[in-house]
């Protein structure tokens, strides 16, 4: 599969390569779980006839007619290799200034705005962003929280960690979803699709219980509860404002810690549908790895040799 037949790059909505002899030598697109900026790098040879785009220009990339993402150019470099080689680096994060400004807000039961769904809607609307939240998260009630001299990003990231959720901001959309729980279809991968793989299992600590503290309103002191039994024991550092919230967080953490995690790295034939948080199923390969996996990092590489996808994933 030749590179020139598998991609389209628009810079400020213009297909800059369509009528030029110069084509990208290579293109790499990286999509990561959680709050890590999606990124792309495009390398072009014989670039002397190409109008160099400005920094902050918008870049839209398609592979096999599938939208891979929209980016902003962050850096441009030029070398004398291959009759002038131009390298364009891009970032998928498109923060507006308001999103990076520290703010003071109260989210409380008294104000009726202390569910994750309302909080996300409030923050997204104030920044003129769209938003997506898992149905299982939107009605989660939090203890009274104050966004005190924090950016919206910092505050949302704190909430995502508390509920073991994944936070992404891209294409002017804030996404807060349960890990590996979304509407993306499961992708089937067979042995013939795989160039290489390696798997490892990590269950070093094998925590048996979780200790968490909460504020006891009746006497103004702090109490602690344990979820599960035995050692080793994991201690949550945050002190919660109610027993109910402390128990909920502790149960979530124990469930997360008790699951034996397998990690796998694969290189497969190029698959543009693989992205962070997507789920794929391995079949008829080996008992240790057959089953469902959730993607942590997907890296798509296109060059003169074709199209391959590298994956780092965890077991479900």
PDB file of C-alpha atoms in Angstrom:
ATOM      1  CA  UNK A   1       0.000   0.000   0.000  1.00  0.00           C
ATOM      2  CA  UNK A   2       1.792   3.120  -1.182  1.00  0.00           C
ATOM      3  CA  UNK A   3       1.782   6.098   1.132  1.00  0.00           C
ATOM      4  CA  UNK A   4       0.491   8.497  -1.516  1.00  0.00           C
ATOM      5  CA  UNK A   5      -2.731   6.461  -1.828  1.00  0.00           C
ATOM      6  CA  UNK A   6      -3.559   6.289   1.877  1.00  0.00           C
ATOM      7  CA  UNK A   7      -3.548   9.800   3.276  1.00  0.00           C
ATOM      8  CA  UNK A   8      -4.781  13.344   2.894  1.00  0.00           C
ATOM      9  CA  UNK A   9      -3.359  16.344   4.720  1.00  0.00           C
ATOM     10  CA  UNK A  10      -5.244  19.634   4.831  1.00  0.00           C
ATOM     11  CA  UNK A  11      -3.513  22.768   6.076  1.00  0.00           C
ATOM     12  CA  UNK A  12      -6.042  25.510   6.748  1.00  0.00           C
ATOM     13  CA  UNK A  13      -8.505  23.388   4.726  1.00  0.00           C
ATOM     14  CA  UNK A  14      -6.207  23.305   1.659  1.00  0.00           C
ATOM     15  CA  UNK A  15      -4.843  20.016   0.283  1.00  0.00           C
ATOM     16  CA  UNK A  16      -1.273  21.258   0.008  1.00  0.00           C
ATOM     17  CA  UNK A  17       0.152  18.059  -1.496  1.00  0.00           C
ATOM     18  CA  UNK A  18      -2.532  17.196  -4.048  1.00  0.00           C
ATOM     19  CA  UNK A  19      -0.941  19.044  -6.981  1.00  0.00           C
ATOM     20  CA  UNK A  20       2.707  18.887  -5.961  1.00  0.00           C
ATOM     21  CA  UNK A  21       5.368  16.391  -6.898  1.00  0.00           C
ATOM     22  CA  UNK A  22       6.723  16.655  -3.369  1.00  0.00           C
ATOM     23  CA  UNK A  23       5.094  14.127  -1.082  1.00  0.00           C
ATOM     24  CA  UNK A  24       5.670  13.322   2.584  1.00  0.00           C
ATOM     25  CA  UNK A  25       8.601  11.000   3.187  1.00  0.00           C
ATOM     26  CA  UNK A  26       6.858   9.892   6.343  1.00  0.00           C
ATOM     27  CA  UNK A  27       3.997  10.686   8.648  1.00  0.00           C
ATOM     28  CA  UNK A  28       3.587   9.657  12.294  1.00  0.00           C
ATOM     29  CA  UNK A  29       0.396  10.111  14.304  1.00  0.00           C
ATOM     30  CA  UNK A  30       0.327   9.350  18.038  1.00  0.00           C
ATOM     31  CA  UNK A  31      -2.827   9.072  20.128  1.00  0.00           C
ATOM     32  CA  UNK A  32      -2.498   8.509  23.902  1.00  0.00           C
ATOM     33  CA  UNK A  33      -4.898   7.750  26.711  1.00  0.00           C
ATOM     34  CA  UNK A  34      -5.658  10.356  29.371  1.00  0.00           C
ATOM     35  CA  UNK A  35      -4.496  13.899  29.244  1.00  0.00           C
ATOM     36  CA  UNK A  36      -1.581  13.628  26.853  1.00  0.00           C
ATOM     37  CA  UNK A  37      -1.624  15.712  23.718  1.00  0.00           C
ATOM     38  CA  UNK A  38      -2.288  13.807  20.508  1.00  0.00           C
ATOM     39  CA  UNK A  39       0.438  14.694  18.047  1.00  0.00           C
ATOM     40  CA  UNK A  40       1.529  14.320  14.462  1.00  0.00           C
ATOM     41  CA  UNK A  41       4.789  14.728  12.564  1.00  0.00           C
ATOM     42  CA  UNK A  42       5.007  15.119   8.790  1.00  0.00           C
ATOM     43  CA  UNK A  43       8.325  14.962   6.923  1.00  0.00           C
ATOM     44  CA  UNK A  44       8.518  16.148   3.300  1.00  0.00           C
ATOM     45  CA  UNK A  45      11.439  15.975   0.872  1.00  0.00           C
ATOM     46  CA  UNK A  46      12.127  18.212  -2.143  1.00  0.00           C
ATOM     47  CA  UNK A  47      10.322  20.922  -0.223  1.00  0.00           C
ATOM     48  CA  UNK A  48      11.801  23.928  -2.008  1.00  0.00           C
ATOM     49  CA  UNK A  49       8.551  24.555  -3.923  1.00  0.00           C
ATOM     50  CA  UNK A  50       6.242  24.261  -0.940  1.00  0.00           C
ATOM     51  CA  UNK A  51       4.883  27.341   0.768  1.00  0.00           C
ATOM     52  CA  UNK A  52       5.847  26.894   4.385  1.00  0.00           C
ATOM     53  CA  UNK A  53       2.735  27.037   6.576  1.00  0.00           C
ATOM     54  CA  UNK A  54       2.645  29.390   9.523  1.00  0.00           C
ATOM     55  CA  UNK A  55       2.930  28.235  13.087  1.00  0.00           C
ATOM     56  CA  UNK A  56      -0.518  27.661  14.613  1.00  0.00           C
ATOM     57  CA  UNK A  57      -1.962  26.782  11.203  1.00  0.00           C
ATOM     58  CA  UNK A  58      -4.670  24.105  11.420  1.00  0.00           C
ATOM     59  CA  UNK A  59      -3.803  20.648  10.119  1.00  0.00           C
ATOM     60  CA  UNK A  60      -6.391  17.945   9.406  1.00  0.00           C
ATOM     61  CA  UNK A  61      -5.208  14.415   8.614  1.00  0.00           C
ATOM     62  CA  UNK A  62      -7.137  11.555   7.014  1.00  0.00           C
ATOM     63  CA  UNK A  63      -5.973   7.977   6.481  1.00  0.00           C
ATOM     64  CA  UNK A  64      -8.071   5.896   4.085  1.00  0.00           C
ATOM     65  CA  UNK A  65     -10.788   8.571   4.352  1.00  0.00           C
ATOM     66  CA  UNK A  66     -10.880   8.200   8.164  1.00  0.00           C
ATOM     67  CA  UNK A  67     -10.386  11.406  10.133  1.00  0.00           C
ATOM     68  CA  UNK A  68      -7.344  10.888  12.370  1.00  0.00           C
ATOM     69  CA  UNK A  69      -7.486  14.280  14.048  1.00  0.00           C
ATOM     70  CA  UNK A  70      -7.207  18.020  13.857  1.00  0.00           C
ATOM     71  CA  UNK A  71      -4.014  19.670  15.034  1.00  0.00           C
ATOM     72  CA  UNK A  72      -2.160  22.945  15.394  1.00  0.00           C
ATOM     73  CA  UNK A  73       1.355  23.335  13.999  1.00  0.00           C
ATOM     74  CA  UNK A  74       3.775  23.784  16.900  1.00  0.00           C
ATOM     75  CA  UNK A  75       7.141  23.778  15.101  1.00  0.00           C
ATOM     76  CA  UNK A  76       8.657  23.750  11.620  1.00  0.00           C
ATOM     77  CA  UNK A  77      12.228  22.806  10.694  1.00  0.00           C
ATOM     78  CA  UNK A  78      14.134  22.653   7.400  1.00  0.00           C
ATOM     79  CA  UNK A  79      17.308  20.733   6.568  1.00  0.00           C
ATOM     80  CA  UNK A  80      19.432  20.255   3.452  1.00  0.00           C
ATOM     81  CA  UNK A  81      18.800  16.499   3.326  1.00  0.00           C
ATOM     82  CA  UNK A  82      17.072  15.040   0.245  1.00  0.00           C
ATOM     83  CA  UNK A  83      16.932  18.350  -1.596  1.00  0.00           C
ATOM     84  CA  UNK A  84      15.507  20.253   1.370  1.00  0.00           C
ATOM     85  CA  UNK A  85      13.530  18.287   3.946  1.00  0.00           C
ATOM     86  CA  UNK A  86      10.730  20.034   5.776  1.00  0.00           C
ATOM     87  CA  UNK A  87       9.488  18.650   9.103  1.00  0.00           C
ATOM     88  CA  UNK A  88       6.176  19.818  10.532  1.00  0.00           C
ATOM     89  CA  UNK A  89       5.246  18.947  14.106  1.00  0.00           C
ATOM     90  CA  UNK A  90       1.687  19.319  15.358  1.00  0.00           C
ATOM     91  CA  UNK A  91      -0.266  19.078  18.594  1.00  0.00           C
ATOM     92  CA  UNK A  92      -3.873  18.005  18.961  1.00  0.00           C
ATOM     93  CA  UNK A  93      -4.612  20.129  22.018  1.00  0.00           C
ATOM     94  CA  UNK A  94      -6.456  23.324  21.163  1.00  0.00           C
ATOM     95  CA  UNK A  95      -6.801  25.070  24.514  1.00  0.00           C
ATOM     96  CA  UNK A  96      -8.588  28.369  24.558  1.00  0.00           C
ATOM     97  CA  UNK A  97      -7.183  31.052  26.825  1.00  0.00           C
ATOM     98  CA  UNK A  98     -10.131  30.802  29.216  1.00  0.00           C
ATOM     99  CA  UNK A  99      -9.431  27.104  29.730  1.00  0.00           C
ATOM    100  CA  UNK A 100      -5.895  27.925  30.900  1.00  0.00           C
ATOM    101  CA  UNK A 101      -6.971  30.732  33.248  1.00  0.00           C
ATOM    102  CA  UNK A 102      -7.116  30.079  36.991  1.00  0.00           C
ATOM    103  CA  UNK A 103     -10.609  30.434  38.436  1.00  0.00           C
ATOM    104  CA  UNK A 104     -12.621  30.269  41.646  1.00  0.00           C
ATOM    105  CA  UNK A 105     -15.860  28.261  41.590  1.00  0.00           C
ATOM    106  CA  UNK A 106     -17.997  26.377  44.102  1.00  0.00           C
ATOM    107  CA  UNK A 107     -19.693  23.087  43.283  1.00  0.00           C
ATOM    108  CA  UNK A 108     -21.949  22.195  46.219  1.00  0.00           C
ATOM    109  CA  UNK A 109     -25.058  20.237  47.129  1.00  0.00           C
ATOM    110  CA  UNK A 110     -26.641  23.493  48.286  1.00  0.00           C
ATOM    111  CA  UNK A 111     -26.146  25.030  44.829  1.00  0.00           C
ATOM    112  CA  UNK A 112     -27.404  21.851  43.139  1.00  0.00           C
ATOM    113  CA  UNK A 113     -24.339  21.628  40.898  1.00  0.00           C
ATOM    114  CA  UNK A 114     -22.344  18.818  42.493  1.00  0.00           C
ATOM    115  CA  UNK A 115     -22.720  16.009  39.948  1.00  0.00           C
ATOM    116  CA  UNK A 116     -20.004  15.259  37.415  1.00  0.00           C
ATOM    117  CA  UNK A 117     -22.410  15.855  34.541  1.00  0.00           C
ATOM    118  CA  UNK A 118     -23.345  19.349  35.723  1.00  0.00           C
ATOM    119  CA  UNK A 119     -19.732  20.229  36.512  1.00  0.00           C
ATOM    120  CA  UNK A 120     -18.540  19.160  33.064  1.00  0.00           C
ATOM    121  CA  UNK A 121     -21.414  20.980  31.355  1.00  0.00           C
ATOM    122  CA  UNK A 122     -20.614  24.156  33.326  1.00  0.00           C
ATOM    123  CA  UNK A 123     -16.919  24.094  32.470  1.00  0.00           C
ATOM    124  CA  UNK A 124     -17.434  23.116  28.822  1.00  0.00           C
ATOM    125  CA  UNK A 125     -20.067  25.809  28.250  1.00  0.00           C
ATOM    126  CA  UNK A 126     -17.940  28.531  29.827  1.00  0.00           C
ATOM    127  CA  UNK A 127     -15.124  27.672  27.401  1.00  0.00           C
ATOM    128  CA  UNK A 128     -17.400  27.219  24.343  1.00  0.00           C
ATOM    129  CA  UNK A 129     -16.444  23.530  24.152  1.00  0.00           C
ATOM    130  CA  UNK A 130     -18.633  20.527  23.451  1.00  0.00           C
ATOM    131  CA  UNK A 131     -18.483  17.696  25.948  1.00  0.00           C
ATOM    132  CA  UNK A 132     -18.965  13.938  26.212  1.00  0.00           C
ATOM    133  CA  UNK A 133     -19.395  12.047  29.493  1.00  0.00           C
ATOM    134  CA  UNK A 134     -20.149   8.382  30.215  1.00  0.00           C
ATOM    135  CA  UNK A 135     -23.709   7.702  31.382  1.00  0.00           C
ATOM    136  CA  UNK A 136     -22.269   5.914  34.408  1.00  0.00           C
ATOM    137  CA  UNK A 137     -20.329   9.032  35.435  1.00  0.00           C
ATOM    138  CA  UNK A 138     -22.676  11.928  34.777  1.00  0.00           C
ATOM    139  CA  UNK A 139     -24.860  11.325  37.849  1.00  0.00           C
ATOM    140  CA  UNK A 140     -21.964  10.706  40.231  1.00  0.00           C
ATOM    141  CA  UNK A 141     -22.337  13.043  43.215  1.00  0.00           C
ATOM    142  CA  UNK A 142     -19.192  14.599  44.640  1.00  0.00           C
ATOM    143  CA  UNK A 143     -18.498  16.124  48.022  1.00  0.00           C
ATOM    144  CA  UNK A 144     -18.683  19.897  48.020  1.00  0.00           C
ATOM    145  CA  UNK A 145     -15.666  21.033  46.012  1.00  0.00           C
ATOM    146  CA  UNK A 146     -14.063  24.400  45.427  1.00  0.00           C
ATOM    147  CA  UNK A 147     -12.083  25.205  42.301  1.00  0.00           C
ATOM    148  CA  UNK A 148      -9.686  27.471  44.137  1.00  0.00           C
ATOM    149  CA  UNK A 149      -7.110  29.238  41.955  1.00  0.00           C
ATOM    150  CA  UNK A 150      -7.030  26.258  39.574  1.00  0.00           C
ATOM    151  CA  UNK A 151      -7.378  26.131  35.806  1.00  0.00           C
ATOM    152  CA  UNK A 152     -10.296  24.174  34.400  1.00  0.00           C
ATOM    153  CA  UNK A 153      -7.799  21.598  33.148  1.00  0.00           C
ATOM    154  CA  UNK A 154      -6.282  21.105  36.609  1.00  0.00           C
ATOM    155  CA  UNK A 155      -9.694  20.819  38.235  1.00  0.00           C
ATOM    156  CA  UNK A 156     -11.067  18.326  35.697  1.00  0.00           C
ATOM    157  CA  UNK A 157      -7.900  16.259  35.851  1.00  0.00           C
ATOM    158  CA  UNK A 158      -8.322  16.007  39.629  1.00  0.00           C
ATOM    159  CA  UNK A 159     -11.907  14.793  39.199  1.00  0.00           C
ATOM    160  CA  UNK A 160     -10.885  12.266  36.538  1.00  0.00           C
ATOM    161  CA  UNK A 161      -8.283  10.733  38.842  1.00  0.00           C
ATOM    162  CA  UNK A 162     -10.772  10.546  41.717  1.00  0.00           C
ATOM    163  CA  UNK A 163     -13.212   8.500  39.631  1.00  0.00           C
ATOM    164  CA  UNK A 164     -10.574   6.526  37.693  1.00  0.00           C
ATOM    165  CA  UNK A 165     -11.852   8.079  34.481  1.00  0.00           C
ATOM    166  CA  UNK A 166     -10.098   9.150  31.309  1.00  0.00           C
ATOM    167  CA  UNK A 167      -9.941  12.855  30.410  1.00  0.00           C
ATOM    168  CA  UNK A 168      -9.201  14.093  26.908  1.00  0.00           C
ATOM    169  CA  UNK A 169      -9.546  17.485  25.249  1.00  0.00           C
ATOM    170  CA  UNK A 170      -9.394  17.504  21.467  1.00  0.00           C
ATOM    171  CA  UNK A 171     -11.307  18.915  18.511  1.00  0.00           C
ATOM    172  CA  UNK A 172     -12.908  21.481  20.878  1.00  0.00           C
ATOM    173  CA  UNK A 173     -14.490  18.668  22.877  1.00  0.00           C
ATOM    174  CA  UNK A 174     -13.909  17.650  26.502  1.00  0.00           C
ATOM    175  CA  UNK A 175     -14.322  13.902  27.017  1.00  0.00           C
ATOM    176  CA  UNK A 176     -14.690  12.349  30.471  1.00  0.00           C
ATOM    177  CA  UNK A 177     -15.307   8.618  30.140  1.00  0.00           C
ATOM    178  CA  UNK A 178     -14.861   5.429  32.099  1.00  0.00           C
ATOM    179  CA  UNK A 179     -11.782   3.587  30.988  1.00  0.00           C
ATOM    180  CA  UNK A 180     -12.553   1.244  28.101  1.00  0.00           C
ATOM    181  CA  UNK A 181     -16.295   1.991  28.353  1.00  0.00           C
ATOM    182  CA  UNK A 182     -17.458   3.840  25.266  1.00  0.00           C
ATOM    183  CA  UNK A 183     -19.394   3.308  22.080  1.00  0.00           C
ATOM    184  CA  UNK A 184     -16.429   2.414  19.894  1.00  0.00           C
ATOM    185  CA  UNK A 185     -16.774  -1.008  18.236  1.00  0.00           C
ATOM    186  CA  UNK A 186     -14.393  -3.799  19.270  1.00  0.00           C
ATOM    187  CA  UNK A 187     -11.681  -4.397  16.655  1.00  0.00           C
ATOM    188  CA  UNK A 188     -10.680  -7.985  15.874  1.00  0.00           C
ATOM    189  CA  UNK A 189      -6.975  -8.697  15.367  1.00  0.00           C
ATOM    190  CA  UNK A 190      -5.710 -12.096  14.205  1.00  0.00           C
ATOM    191  CA  UNK A 191      -2.223 -13.580  13.991  1.00  0.00           C
ATOM    192  CA  UNK A 192      -1.921 -12.740  10.304  1.00  0.00           C
ATOM    193  CA  UNK A 193      -2.338  -9.035  11.142  1.00  0.00           C
ATOM    194  CA  UNK A 194       0.565  -9.018  13.623  1.00  0.00           C
ATOM    195  CA  UNK A 195       4.202  -8.370  12.747  1.00  0.00           C
ATOM    196  CA  UNK A 196       5.459  -8.737  16.329  1.00  0.00           C
ATOM    197  CA  UNK A 197       4.255  -8.621  19.934  1.00  0.00           C
ATOM    198  CA  UNK A 198       5.496  -8.803  23.519  1.00  0.00           C
ATOM    199  CA  UNK A 199       3.447  -9.259  26.696  1.00  0.00           C
ATOM    200  CA  UNK A 200       4.229  -8.822  30.400  1.00  0.00           C
ATOM    201  CA  UNK A 201       2.224  -9.197  33.616  1.00  0.00           C
ATOM    202  CA  UNK A 202       2.602  -6.920  36.618  1.00  0.00           C
ATOM    203  CA  UNK A 203       1.039  -7.853  39.939  1.00  0.00           C
ATOM    204  CA  UNK A 204       3.921  -6.823  42.191  1.00  0.00           C
ATOM    205  CA  UNK A 205       1.967  -5.454  45.147  1.00  0.00           C
ATOM    206  CA  UNK A 206      -1.297  -7.445  44.999  1.00  0.00           C
ATOM    207  CA  UNK A 207      -3.090  -5.110  47.430  1.00  0.00           C
ATOM    208  CA  UNK A 208      -5.728  -6.837  49.570  1.00  0.00           C
ATOM    209  CA  UNK A 209      -7.347  -3.783  51.168  1.00  0.00           C
ATOM    210  CA  UNK A 210      -7.701  -0.013  50.906  1.00  0.00           C
ATOM    211  CA  UNK A 211      -7.603   2.459  53.809  1.00  0.00           C
ATOM    212  CA  UNK A 212      -9.346   5.813  53.436  1.00  0.00           C
ATOM    213  CA  UNK A 213     -10.103   8.722  55.779  1.00  0.00           C
ATOM    214  CA  UNK A 214     -13.193  10.904  56.017  1.00  0.00           C
ATOM    215  CA  UNK A 215     -14.430  13.817  58.107  1.00  0.00           C
ATOM    216  CA  UNK A 216     -16.774  12.878  60.956  1.00  0.00           C
ATOM    217  CA  UNK A 217     -19.230  15.771  61.147  1.00  0.00           C
ATOM    218  CA  UNK A 218     -20.612  14.643  64.529  1.00  0.00           C
ATOM    219  CA  UNK A 219     -17.381  15.317  66.417  1.00  0.00           C
ATOM    220  CA  UNK A 220     -15.383  17.370  63.936  1.00  0.00           C
ATOM    221  CA  UNK A 221     -12.616  14.798  63.791  1.00  0.00           C
ATOM    222  CA  UNK A 222     -11.251  12.421  61.182  1.00  0.00           C
ATOM    223  CA  UNK A 223     -12.090   8.722  60.992  1.00  0.00           C
ATOM    224  CA  UNK A 224     -10.836   5.955  58.754  1.00  0.00           C
ATOM    225  CA  UNK A 225     -12.386   2.874  57.227  1.00  0.00           C
ATOM    226  CA  UNK A 226     -10.913  -0.154  55.506  1.00  0.00           C
ATOM    227  CA  UNK A 227     -12.397  -1.785  52.427  1.00  0.00           C
ATOM    228  CA  UNK A 228     -11.268  -5.364  51.869  1.00  0.00           C
ATOM    229  CA  UNK A 229      -9.065  -7.247  54.327  1.00  0.00           C
ATOM    230  CA  UNK A 230      -5.459  -8.240  54.704  1.00  0.00           C
ATOM    231  CA  UNK A 231      -2.131  -6.882  53.567  1.00  0.00           C
ATOM    232  CA  UNK A 232      -0.497  -5.299  51.672  1.00  0.00           C
ATOM    233  CA  UNK A 233      -2.801  -2.334  52.160  1.00  0.00           C
ATOM    234  CA  UNK A 234      -3.136   0.731  49.941  1.00  0.00           C
ATOM    235  CA  UNK A 235      -3.752   4.082  51.680  1.00  0.00           C
ATOM    236  CA  UNK A 236      -5.607   6.872  49.885  1.00  0.00           C
ATOM    237  CA  UNK A 237      -4.115  10.230  50.839  1.00  0.00           C
ATOM    238  CA  UNK A 238      -7.221  12.361  50.264  1.00  0.00           C
ATOM    239  CA  UNK A 239      -9.537  12.971  53.241  1.00  0.00           C
ATOM    240  CA  UNK A 240     -13.167  12.875  52.065  1.00  0.00           C
ATOM    241  CA  UNK A 241     -16.035  14.892  53.464  1.00  0.00           C
ATOM    242  CA  UNK A 242     -18.426  11.982  53.985  1.00  0.00           C
ATOM    243  CA  UNK A 243     -18.375   8.279  54.804  1.00  0.00           C
ATOM    244  CA  UNK A 244     -20.440   7.530  51.692  1.00  0.00           C
ATOM    245  CA  UNK A 245     -17.958   9.186  49.342  1.00  0.00           C
ATOM    246  CA  UNK A 246     -14.966   7.613  51.104  1.00  0.00           C
ATOM    247  CA  UNK A 247     -16.463   4.131  50.739  1.00  0.00           C
ATOM    248  CA  UNK A 248     -17.343   4.666  47.095  1.00  0.00           C
ATOM    249  CA  UNK A 249     -13.817   5.794  46.200  1.00  0.00           C
ATOM    250  CA  UNK A 250     -12.206   3.003  48.253  1.00  0.00           C
ATOM    251  CA  UNK A 251     -14.270   0.283  46.549  1.00  0.00           C
ATOM    252  CA  UNK A 252     -13.369   1.671  43.127  1.00  0.00           C
ATOM    253  CA  UNK A 253      -9.682   1.736  44.052  1.00  0.00           C
ATOM    254  CA  UNK A 254      -9.697  -1.807  45.447  1.00  0.00           C
ATOM    255  CA  UNK A 255     -11.363  -3.104  42.300  1.00  0.00           C
ATOM    256  CA  UNK A 256      -8.736  -1.364  40.188  1.00  0.00           C
ATOM    257  CA  UNK A 257      -5.844  -2.705  42.302  1.00  0.00           C
ATOM    258  CA  UNK A 258      -7.169  -6.263  42.509  1.00  0.00           C
ATOM    259  CA  UNK A 259      -7.288  -6.766  38.768  1.00  0.00           C
ATOM    260  CA  UNK A 260      -4.145  -8.431  37.489  1.00  0.00           C
ATOM    261  CA  UNK A 261      -2.847  -6.213  34.726  1.00  0.00           C
ATOM    262  CA  UNK A 262      -1.258  -7.580  31.598  1.00  0.00           C
ATOM    263  CA  UNK A 263       0.468  -5.205  29.217  1.00  0.00           C
ATOM    264  CA  UNK A 264       1.092  -5.866  25.561  1.00  0.00           C
ATOM    265  CA  UNK A 265       2.962  -4.136  22.750  1.00  0.00           C
ATOM    266  CA  UNK A 266       2.156  -4.989  19.149  1.00  0.00           C
ATOM    267  CA  UNK A 267       3.108  -3.929  15.664  1.00  0.00           C
ATOM    268  CA  UNK A 268       0.328  -4.706  13.206  1.00  0.00           C
ATOM    269  CA  UNK A 269      -0.674  -3.962   9.639  1.00  0.00           C
ATOM    270  CA  UNK A 270      -1.847  -0.361   9.505  1.00  0.00           C
ATOM    271  CA  UNK A 271      -5.289   0.061  11.035  1.00  0.00           C
ATOM    272  CA  UNK A 272      -6.607   3.606  11.147  1.00  0.00           C
ATOM    273  CA  UNK A 273      -9.447   2.603  13.486  1.00  0.00           C
ATOM    274  CA  UNK A 274      -7.075   1.871  16.370  1.00  0.00           C
ATOM    275  CA  UNK A 275      -7.008   4.813  18.802  1.00  0.00           C
ATOM    276  CA  UNK A 276      -6.487   5.461  22.506  1.00  0.00           C
ATOM    277  CA  UNK A 277      -9.286   3.919  24.597  1.00  0.00           C
ATOM    278  CA  UNK A 278     -10.425   1.668  21.746  1.00  0.00           C
ATOM    279  CA  UNK A 279     -10.832  -2.038  22.515  1.00  0.00           C
ATOM    280  CA  UNK A 280      -9.445  -4.838  20.387  1.00  0.00           C
ATOM    281  CA  UNK A 281      -9.765  -8.609  20.658  1.00  0.00           C
ATOM    282  CA  UNK A 282      -6.939 -11.047  19.963  1.00  0.00           C
ATOM    283  CA  UNK A 283      -7.935 -14.509  18.752  1.00  0.00           C
ATOM    284  CA  UNK A 284      -6.169 -17.809  18.015  1.00  0.00           C
ATOM    285  CA  UNK A 285      -2.716 -16.582  19.018  1.00  0.00           C
ATOM    286  CA  UNK A 286      -1.871 -17.837  22.539  1.00  0.00           C
ATOM    287  CA  UNK A 287      -3.887 -18.536  25.690  1.00  0.00           C
ATOM    288  CA  UNK A 288      -1.956 -15.837  27.565  1.00  0.00           C
ATOM    289  CA  UNK A 289      -2.974 -13.045  25.212  1.00  0.00           C
ATOM    290  CA  UNK A 290      -6.215 -14.129  23.554  1.00  0.00           C
ATOM    291  CA  UNK A 291      -8.974 -11.839  24.788  1.00  0.00           C
ATOM    292  CA  UNK A 292      -9.887  -8.164  25.004  1.00  0.00           C
ATOM    293  CA  UNK A 293      -7.438  -5.285  25.439  1.00  0.00           C
ATOM    294  CA  UNK A 294      -7.764  -1.523  25.877  1.00  0.00           C
ATOM    295  CA  UNK A 295      -5.389   0.762  23.965  1.00  0.00           C
ATOM    296  CA  UNK A 296      -3.138   3.088  25.968  1.00  0.00           C
ATOM    297  CA  UNK A 297      -1.093   4.410  23.034  1.00  0.00           C
ATOM    298  CA  UNK A 298      -1.639   4.045  19.280  1.00  0.00           C
ATOM    299  CA  UNK A 299       1.054   5.188  16.862  1.00  0.00           C
ATOM    300  CA  UNK A 300       0.398   5.165  13.119  1.00  0.00           C
ATOM    301  CA  UNK A 301       3.429   5.284  10.814  1.00  0.00           C
ATOM    302  CA  UNK A 302       3.219   5.857   7.067  1.00  0.00           C
ATOM    303  CA  UNK A 303       6.248   5.932   4.797  1.00  0.00           C
ATOM    304  CA  UNK A 304       7.479   4.589   1.476  1.00  0.00           C
ATOM    305  CA  UNK A 305       7.398   1.066   2.911  1.00  0.00           C
ATOM    306  CA  UNK A 306       3.702   1.234   3.714  1.00  0.00           C
ATOM    307  CA  UNK A 307       1.473   1.695   6.739  1.00  0.00           C
ATOM    308  CA  UNK A 308       1.911   0.091  10.167  1.00  0.00           C
ATOM    309  CA  UNK A 309       0.319   0.672  13.563  1.00  0.00           C
ATOM    310  CA  UNK A 310       2.112   0.241  16.889  1.00  0.00           C
ATOM    311  CA  UNK A 311      -0.006  -0.405  19.975  1.00  0.00           C
ATOM    312  CA  UNK A 312       0.537  -0.397  23.726  1.00  0.00           C
ATOM    313  CA  UNK A 313      -2.453  -1.807  25.603  1.00  0.00           C
ATOM    314  CA  UNK A 314      -3.651  -3.272  28.907  1.00  0.00           C
ATOM    315  CA  UNK A 315      -5.847  -6.300  29.508  1.00  0.00           C
ATOM    316  CA  UNK A 316      -9.526  -5.988  30.360  1.00  0.00           C
TER     317      UNK A 316
END
